[in-house]
Coordinates of N, CA and C in Angstrom, one line a residue:
M1 N 0.7 -1.4 0.0 CA 0.0 -0.1 -0.1 C 0.5 1.3 -0.1
P2 N 0.4 2.3 -0.6 CA 1.7 3.7 -0.7 C 1.0 4.4 0.7
L3 N 1.9 4.3 1.2 CA 1.9 5.2 2.3 C 2.4 6.4 2.5
L4 N 1.2 7.8 2.8 CA 1.7 8.9 1.7 C 2.2 10.1 3.1
V5 N 3.6 10.3 3.3 CA 3.7 10.5 4.6 C 3.9 11.8 4.7
P6 N 3.3 12.7 5.4 CA 2.9 13.7 5.7 C 3.9 15.1 5.0
P7 N 3.7 16.3 4.5 CA 4.9 16.9 4.7 C 5.0 18.0 5.9
A8 N 6.1 18.0 6.3 CA 6.2 18.5 8.0 C 6.7 20.2 7.8
P9 N 5.9 20.9 8.3 CA 6.3 22.4 8.7 C 7.4 22.7 8.3
K10 N 8.1 23.8 6.9 CA 8.8 24.2 6.1 C 10.1 24.6 7.5
P11 N 9.4 25.1 8.3 CA 10.4 25.7 9.7 C 11.4 24.5 10.5
A12 N 10.6 23.7 11.0 CA 10.2 22.4 11.5 C 11.8 21.1 10.9
L13 N 11.8 21.4 9.2 CA 12.9 20.6 8.5 C 13.8 21.7 7.9
R14 N 13.5 22.7 8.2 CA 15.1 23.6 8.2 C 15.5 23.3 9.5
S15 N 15.2 23.6 10.6 CA 15.9 23.5 11.5 C 16.2 22.4 11.8
A16 N 16.0 21.4 11.6 CA 17.0 19.6 12.0 C 18.0 19.8 9.9
L17 N 17.6 20.6 9.3 CA 19.2 20.6 8.0 C 19.7 21.1 8.8
A18 N 19.5 22.7 9.7 CA 20.5 23.3 10.2 C 21.4 22.6 11.2
A19 N 20.6 21.8 12.2 CA 21.5 20.8 13.6 C 22.0 19.8 12.6
L20 N 22.1 19.6 11.5 CA 23.2 18.3 10.7 C 23.8 19.4 10.5
A21 N 23.8 20.1 9.8 CA 25.0 21.0 9.0 C 25.8 21.7 10.3
S22 N 25.3 22.3 11.0 CA 26.2 22.5 11.9 C 25.4 22.7 13.7
P23 N 26.2 21.0 13.7 CA 26.0 20.9 16.0 C 26.5 21.1 16.2
T24 N 27.4 22.8 16.3 CA 27.9 22.9 17.0 C 26.6 24.3 17.4
V25 N 25.9 24.0 17.1 CA 25.3 25.9 17.1 C 24.2 25.2 18.0
V26 N 23.7 23.9 18.2 CA 22.6 23.0 19.5 C 23.0 23.2 20.3
R27 N 22.1 23.1 21.4 CA 22.9 22.4 22.8 C 23.3 21.1 22.7
D28 N 22.4 20.1 21.9 CA 22.8 18.5 21.9 C 23.3 18.2 21.1
P29 N 24.6 17.7 21.7 CA 25.6 17.3 20.7 C 25.1 16.0 19.7
R30 N 25.7 15.4 18.5 CA 25.6 14.7 17.7 C 25.6 13.1 18.7
T31 N 24.9 12.3 18.4 CA 24.5 10.9 18.3 C 25.9 10.1 18.6
P32 N 26.4 8.9 18.9 CA 27.6 8.3 18.6 C 27.5 8.3 17.3
A33 N 26.6 7.5 16.4 CA 26.1 7.1 15.2 C 26.4 8.5 13.9
L34 N 25.8 9.2 14.5 CA 25.9 10.3 13.6 C 27.7 10.7 13.5
R35 N 27.9 10.5 14.7 CA 29.5 11.4 14.5 C 30.6 10.0 13.6
S36 N 30.3 9.0 14.0 CA 30.3 8.0 13.1 C 29.9 7.9 11.6
A37 N 28.9 8.4 11.6 CA 28.4 7.9 9.8 C 29.2 8.7 8.6
A38 N 29.2 7.7 8.0 CA 29.9 8.4 6.1 C 29.4 8.9 5.8
G39 N 29.9 10.0 5.1 CA 28.6 10.2 3.8 C 27.5 11.2 4.3
S40 N 27.0 11.5 3.5 CA 25.5 12.6 4.1 C 24.9 12.0 4.7
L41 N 24.2 12.9 5.5 CA 23.0 12.7 6.9 C 21.8 13.0 6.3
I42 N 20.7 12.7 5.7 CA 19.4 13.3 5.1 C 18.2 12.6 5.9
P43 N 17.7 14.2 6.9 CA 16.7 13.7 7.1 C 15.7 13.7 6.5
E44 N 14.4 12.7 6.7 CA 13.6 12.4 5.9 C 12.5 11.7 6.4
L45 N 11.5 11.2 6.1 CA 10.3 10.3 6.5 C 9.9 11.3 7.8
P46 N 9.6 12.2 7.6 CA 8.8 13.3 8.4 C 7.7 12.6 9.1
L47 N 7.2 12.6 9.9 CA 6.5 11.8 11.1 C 5.9 12.6 12.6
P48 N 4.4 13.2 12.5 CA 4.2 13.6 13.5 C 3.8 12.8 14.6
V49 N 4.4 13.6 15.8 CA 4.5 13.1 16.7 C 3.2 13.4 17.7
H50 N 2.3 12.1 18.1 CA 0.9 12.9 18.8 C 1.3 12.3 20.3
I51 N 0.6 12.7 21.5 CA 0.9 11.9 22.5 C -0.7 11.9 23.0
L52 N -0.9 10.7 23.5 CA -2.5 9.6 23.9 C -2.1 10.1 25.6
D53 N -2.9 11.0 26.0 CA -3.3 11.6 27.1 C -4.9 10.7 27.8
R54 N -4.7 10.8 28.9 CA -6.1 10.1 29.8 C -6.3 9.1 29.1
V55 N -5.5 8.4 29.0 CA -6.0 6.6 28.6 C -6.9 5.8 29.7
T56 N -6.6 6.2 30.9 CA -7.4 5.6 32.1 C -8.9 5.6 32.3
K57 N -9.9 5.1 32.6 CA -11.3 5.1 32.7 C -11.1 6.1 33.4
G58 N -12.5 6.7 33.4 CA -12.6 7.8 34.8 C -12.5 9.1 34.3
Q59 N -11.8 9.2 33.5 CA -11.0 10.6 33.0 C -11.6 11.2 31.9
G60 N -12.2 10.4 31.5 CA -12.9 11.5 30.3 C -12.3 10.6 28.7
P61 N -12.7 10.8 27.4 CA -12.1 10.0 26.6 C -10.5 10.3 26.4
P62 N -9.8 9.7 25.5 CA -8.4 9.6 26.1 C -8.2 10.9 24.7
R63 N -7.1 12.1 24.9 CA -7.2 13.4 24.3 C -6.1 13.2 23.3
T64 N -5.7 13.8 22.4 CA -4.4 13.4 21.8 C -4.0 15.1 21.5
R65 N -3.0 14.8 21.6 CA -1.6 16.5 21.5 C -0.8 16.2 20.5
L66 N -0.3 17.1 19.7 CA 0.5 17.2 18.9 C 2.0 17.8 19.7
A67 N 3.2 16.9 19.7 CA 3.9 17.2 20.5 C 5.6 17.9 19.6
G68 N 5.6 17.5 18.8 CA 6.5 18.1 17.8 C 6.5 17.2 15.9
W69 N 7.6 17.1 15.9 CA 8.1 16.3 14.7 C 9.3 15.3 14.4
R70 N 9.3 14.4 13.8 CA 10.6 13.5 14.0 C 10.8 13.0 13.2
F71 N 12.3 13.2 12.6 CA 12.8 13.1 11.0 C 13.7 11.8 11.3
L72 N 13.3 10.8 10.6 CA 14.0 9.8 10.1 C 16.0 9.7 9.9
V73 N 16.9 10.1 10.0 CA 18.3 10.9 9.5 C 18.6 9.5 8.7
R74 N 19.3 9.7 7.7 CA 19.5 8.3 6.8 C 21.2 8.8 6.4
S75 N 21.7 7.7 6.7 CA 22.9 7.3 6.3 C 23.4 6.4 5.6
G76 N 23.3 6.4 4.4 CA 23.2 5.4 3.5 C 22.1 4.7 3.1
E77 N 21.9 3.8 3.0 CA 20.2 2.4 3.0 C 19.5 2.7 4.7
H78 N 20.3 3.5 5.4 CA 19.4 3.1 6.9 C 19.1 4.4 7.5
A79 N 18.3 4.3 8.4 CA 18.3 5.3 9.6 C 19.3 5.2 10.9
V80 N 19.8 6.0 10.9 CA 21.3 5.5 11.9 C 20.9 6.3 13.0
A81 N 19.5 7.4 12.8 CA 19.5 8.1 14.4 C 18.3 9.1 14.1
A82 N 17.5 9.9 15.0 CA 16.4 10.5 14.4 C 16.8 11.4 14.9
A83 N 16.1 13.1 14.6 CA 15.9 14.5 14.6 C 14.3 14.4 15.3
E84 N 15.0 15.3 16.7 CA 13.0 15.9 16.9 C 13.0 17.6 17.0
T85 N 12.3 17.5 16.5 CA 12.0 19.1 16.5 C 10.5 19.4 17.6
M86 N 9.9 21.0 18.1 CA 9.0 21.2 19.2 C 9.1 22.2 18.2
L87 N 7.7 23.1 18.9 CA 7.0 23.9 18.8 C 7.2 24.5 20.1
T88 N 7.6 26.0 19.9 CA 8.2 27.4 20.4 C 7.0 28.4 20.4
P89 N 7.4 29.1 21.4 CA 6.5 30.9 21.2 C 7.0 31.1 20.0
D90 N 8.1 30.8 19.5 CA 8.5 31.3 18.0 C 8.5 30.5 17.0
G91 N 8.0 29.3 17.2 CA 7.6 28.5 16.0 C 8.6 27.5 16.2
W92 N 8.8 26.6 15.2 CA 9.2 25.1 15.4 C 10.7 25.5 15.1
A93 N 11.4 24.3 16.4 CA 12.8 24.0 16.3 C 13.6 23.0 16.5
F94 N 14.5 22.9 16.2 CA 15.2 21.6 16.8 C 15.3 21.6 17.9
S95 N 15.3 20.3 18.2 CA 15.0 19.6 19.8 C 16.1 19.3 19.8
H96 N 16.3 17.4 19.8 CA 17.5 17.0 19.6 C 17.6 15.8 19.4
F97 N 19.4 15.2 18.8 CA 18.8 13.7 18.0 C 18.7 13.2 19.3
F98 N 18.4 11.4 18.6 CA 18.9 10.5 19.7 C 18.4 9.4 18.6
E99 N 19.4 8.4 18.9 CA 19.5 6.5 18.7 C 18.7 5.9 19.2
G100 N 18.8 4.7 18.8 CA 17.8 3.2 19.6 C 16.9 2.3 19.3
P101 N 16.4 1.7 20.0 CA 15.9 0.6 18.9 C 14.6 1.2 18.4
Y102 N 14.4 2.6 18.8 CA 12.9 2.8 18.5 C 13.0 3.6 16.7
V103 N 14.7 4.2 16.6 CA 14.3 4.2 14.7 C 14.4 3.5 14.3
T104 N 15.0 2.5 15.3 CA 15.3 0.9 14.0 C 13.6 0.1 13.8
S105 N 13.4 0.6 15.2 CA 11.9 -0.4 15.1 C 10.5 0.7 14.3
T106 N 11.1 2.2 14.1 CA 10.1 2.6 13.0 C 10.7 2.7 11.8
E107 N 11.4 2.5 11.3 CA 11.9 2.3 9.9 C 11.3 1.2 9.4
L108 N 11.6 -0.6 10.1 CA 10.9 -1.8 10.1 C 9.3 -1.6 10.1
A109 N 8.5 -0.8 11.2 CA 7.2 -0.7 11.0 C 6.5 -0.2 9.9
L110 N 7.4 1.0 9.1 CA 6.8 1.7 8.0 C 7.3 1.0 6.7
R111 N 8.0 0.0 6.5 CA 8.1 -1.4 5.8 C 7.2 -1.8 5.9
Q112 N 7.0 -2.7 6.6 CA 5.6 -3.8 7.4 C 4.4 -3.0 6.5
A113 N 4.5 -2.1 6.6 CA 3.4 -1.3 7.1 C 2.8 -1.1 5.4
E114 N 3.8 -1.0 4.4 CA 3.5 -0.9 3.3 C 2.9 -1.8 2.4
A115 N 3.4 -3.0 2.9 CA 2.3 -4.2 2.7 C 1.4 -4.5 2.9
L116 N 0.8 -3.7 3.6 CA -0.9 -3.9 4.0 C -1.6 -2.8 3.0
P117 N -3.1 -3.5 3.2 CA -3.7 -3.2 2.1 C -4.6 -1.5 2.4
G118 N -4.6 -1.3 1.4 CA -5.3 0.3 1.5 C -4.9 1.3 1.9
S119 N -5.0 3.0 2.0 CA -3.3 3.9 2.1 C -3.8 4.6 3.2
Y120 N -2.4 4.8 3.8 CA -3.1 5.3 5.5 C -1.8 6.2 4.9
Q121 N -2.1 7.2 6.6 CA -0.7 8.5 6.4 C 0.3 8.2 8.0
P122 N 1.2 7.8 7.5 CA 1.9 7.6 9.0 C 2.2 8.7 10.3
R123 N 1.9 8.4 11.3 CA 2.0 9.4 12.3 C 2.7 8.1 13.3
L124 N 3.2 9.1 14.8 CA 3.4 8.4 15.8 C 2.9 8.6 16.7
L125 N 2.6 7.7 17.7 CA 1.0 7.9 19.0 C 2.3 7.7 20.4
S126 N 2.4 8.7 21.0 CA 3.5 8.1 22.3 C 2.0 7.9 23.5
V127 N 2.3 7.3 24.3 CA 1.5 6.8 25.2 C 2.5 6.6 26.8
P128 N 2.4 7.3 26.9 CA 3.9 8.0 28.4 C 3.2 7.2 29.2
E129 N 2.1 7.0 29.7 CA 1.4 6.1 30.6 C 2.3 5.0 31.0
L130 N 2.8 4.4 29.6 CA 2.6 3.0 29.3 C 4.5 2.7 28.9
Y131 N 4.7 4.2 28.5 CA 6.5 4.1 28.0 C 5.9 3.4 26.8
M132 N 4.9 3.4 25.9 CA 5.0 2.6 24.7 C 4.7 4.2 23.5
L133 N 6.0 3.5 22.4 CA 5.5 4.3 21.2 C 4.7 3.3 19.9
T134 N 4.2 3.7 19.2 CA 3.3 3.0 18.1 C 3.2 3.9 16.7
L135 N 3.8 3.4 15.9 CA 3.5 3.8 14.6 C 2.0 3.7 13.9
W136 N 0.9 5.0 14.2 CA 0.0 5.5 14.3 C -0.5 5.5 12.7
L137 N -1.4 4.3 11.7 CA -1.5 4.3 10.7 C -2.8 5.1 10.1
H138 N -3.0 6.1 10.0 CA -4.5 7.1 10.0 C -5.7 6.7 8.7
E139 N -7.0 6.3 9.0 CA -7.3 5.8 7.7 C -7.3 6.8 6.7
N140 N -7.5 8.2 6.7 CA -7.5 9.6 5.7 C -5.9 9.7 5.7
P141 N -5.5 9.6 4.8 CA -4.5 10.1 4.4 C -4.0 11.6 4.1
T142 N -4.9 11.8 3.5 CA -4.8 13.1 3.6 C -5.4 14.2 4.2
A143 N -5.7 13.6 5.7 CA -5.9 14.4 7.1 C -4.5 15.3 7.3
D144 N -5.3 16.8 8.4 CA -4.2 17.6 8.9 C -3.9 16.9 9.7
A145 N -2.5 16.1 9.5 CA -1.8 15.6 10.1 C -1.2 16.2 11.8
A146 N -1.2 17.4 12.2 CA -1.3 18.2 13.1 C -2.5 17.8 13.8
K147 N -3.2 16.7 13.9 CA -4.9 17.5 14.3 C -5.2 16.2 14.2
G148 N -6.6 15.7 15.2 CA -7.0 14.3 14.7 C -6.6 13.4 16.0
S149 N -8.0 12.3 16.5 CA -7.6 11.9 17.2 C -7.6 10.2 16.7
P150 N -7.1 9.4 17.1 CA -7.1 8.0 16.8 C -8.3 7.4 16.7
A151 N -9.1 7.1 14.8 CA -10.4 6.8 14.9 C -10.2 5.5 15.2
P152 N -11.1 4.7 15.1 CA -11.3 3.4 15.8 C -11.1 2.2 14.7
S153 N -10.9 2.5 13.8 CA -10.3 2.2 12.6 C -9.0 1.8 12.0
D154 N -8.7 2.9 12.6 CA -7.0 3.2 12.5 C -6.3 2.1 12.9
L155 N -4.9 1.8 12.5 CA -3.7 0.6 13.0 C -3.2 1.2 14.1
L156 N -3.0 0.6 14.5 CA -1.9 1.1 15.5 C -0.8 0.1 15.5
V157 N 0.7 0.0 15.5 CA 1.7 -0.6 15.6 C 2.7 -0.6 16.5
P158 N 2.7 -1.0 17.8 CA 3.5 -1.0 18.8 C 5.0 -1.1 18.2
L159 N 5.8 -0.2 18.5 CA 7.1 -0.3 18.6 C 8.2 -0.3 19.5
A160 N 8.9 -2.0 19.2 CA 10.1 -2.2 20.2 C 11.3 -1.4 21.0
P161 N 11.3 -1.5 21.8 CA 10.7 -2.3 23.3 C 9.2 -1.8 23.4
A162 N 8.2 -3.1 23.6 CA 6.8 -2.9 23.8 C 7.1 -3.1 25.1
P163 N 5.3 -2.5 25.4 CA 5.1 -3.0 27.1 C 5.2 -4.2 27.1
P164 N 5.6 -5.2 28.5 CA 5.2 -6.3 28.2 C 3.5 -7.3 28.3
G165 N 4.1 -8.1 27.5 CA 2.5 -9.1 27.3 C 1.4 -8.0 25.8
I166 N 2.4 -7.1 25.1 CA 1.9 -6.0 24.0 C 3.0 -7.1 23.2
A167 N 2.8 -7.4 21.5 CA 3.5 -7.7 20.4 C 3.7 -6.2 19.8
A168 N 5.4 -6.4 19.2 CA 6.0 -5.3 18.8 C 5.5 -5.8 17.3
H169 N 5.4 -4.8 16.1 CA 5.2 -4.7 15.1 C 3.6 -5.8 14.6
R170 N 3.3 -5.5 15.7 CA 1.8 -6.5 15.0 C 0.6 -5.0 14.7
A171 N -0.3 -5.1 13.9 CA -1.4 -4.2 13.6 C -2.3 -4.2 14.6
H172 N -2.9 -3.7 15.1 CA -3.8 -3.9 15.8 C -4.9 -2.7 15.7
R173 N -5.9 -3.0 15.0 CA -7.0 -1.6 15.1 C -7.3 -0.3 16.6
V174 N -7.2 0.2 16.2 CA -7.3 1.5 17.6 C -8.6 0.7 18.7
S175 N -9.9 0.3 17.7 CA -10.3 -0.3 18.9 C -10.9 -1.6 20.2
D176 N -9.4 -2.0 19.0 CA -8.5 -3.1 19.9 C -8.0 -3.2 20.9
L177 N -7.0 -2.0 20.5 CA -6.0 -2.2 21.3 C -6.1 -0.8 22.3
L178 N -6.9 0.2 22.3 CA -7.6 0.8 23.4 C -8.2 0.5 24.7
P179 N -9.2 -0.6 24.6 CA -9.7 -1.2 25.6 C -8.0 -1.9 26.2
V180 N -7.5 -2.5 25.7 CA -6.2 -3.4 26.5 C -5.2 -2.7 27.0
L181 N -5.0 -1.0 26.6 CA -4.4 -0.3 26.9 C -4.8 0.3 28.5
T182 N -6.3 0.5 28.1 CA -7.1 1.1 29.0 C -7.0 0.5 30.6
L183 N -7.2 -1.2 29.7 CA -7.1 -2.6 31.2 C -5.5 -2.2 32.3
R184 N -4.3 -2.2 31.2 CA -3.5 -2.8 31.6 C -3.1 -1.2 32.7
L185 N -3.8 0.1 32.2 CA -3.0 0.8 33.4 C -4.0 0.8 34.8
A186 N -5.5 0.5 34.3 CA -6.1 0.3 35.5 C -5.6 -0.7 36.5
A187 N -5.0 -1.6 36.0 CA -4.1 -2.9 36.4 C -3.4 -2.5 37.4
N188 N -2.5 -1.8 37.0 CA -1.5 -1.0 37.6 C -1.5 0.5 37.2
P189 N -1.5 1.0 38.3 CA -1.6 2.9 37.9 C -0.4 3.2 37.9
L190 N 0.5 2.8 38.6 CA 1.8 3.5 39.2 C 2.9 3.2 37.7
M191 N 2.4 2.3 36.6 CA 3.1 2.2 35.5 C 2.5 3.8 34.9
G192 N 1.7 4.7 35.3 CA 1.7 6.0 34.5 C 2.6 7.0 35.2
L193 N 3.5 6.6 36.3 CA 4.3 7.6 37.1 C 5.6 8.1 36.4
G194 N 6.2 9.3 36.3 CA 7.8 9.3 35.4 C 7.5 9.7 34.4
T195 N 8.9 10.4 34.0 CA 8.9 11.2 33.6 C 9.7 10.3 31.9
P196 N 9.1 9.8 30.9 CA 10.4 9.4 30.3 C 11.5 9.9 29.5
A197 N 12.5 9.1 29.5 CA 14.0 9.8 28.9 C 14.1 9.9 28.0
M198 N 15.2 10.7 27.4 CA 15.4 10.8 26.6 C 15.2 9.6 25.3
G199 N 14.8 9.5 23.9 CA 14.8 8.5 23.3 C 13.9 7.3 23.2
S200 N 12.8 7.7 24.4 CA 11.7 6.9 24.4 C 10.6 7.7 24.0
P201 N 9.4 7.3 24.3 CA 8.1 7.7 23.0 C 8.5 9.5 23.3
A202 N 7.5 9.9 24.6 CA 7.6 10.9 23.9 C 9.1 11.6 24.2

């Protein structure tokens, strides 16, 4: 299936390009993979990163908000890191680089999604309460990528590492996976405490 990757805001892309071209001007240093990469470093596959809040019952329906845009940074044939951008009072700005399993898992999930029937718009959906990141395949490929909430028929593909008991790289309909997440948090509310570390879902 064709994945219709949404265009990122131009200022977000420019900030990622500037950080790659002049790493000394950003606070966050390049990761080891970026420092050792040979050849050009290309930010591609922009994905809006949405946060899913209020997953547990009794807090109203889950709420989705845009947190930033993430670019996979390619060196040669594969992504070696990601560049994160965020919205500030002055507009879109570079946030940080990171590498690790979510980069590899995102690239793999995108390749797997291309084999699914139909057309989707790829996004990332983070569930901080579970330290979980998913590839969100939105059923409306031409929708505004900065807005909207997961529709029941949208697909969520948990990225690795996924929470215990949830299989990574398996596509689930939102209507099937969301109740599982709700029950998981209701059974262990302490899972939602704390702040995700850099390179984690959010």
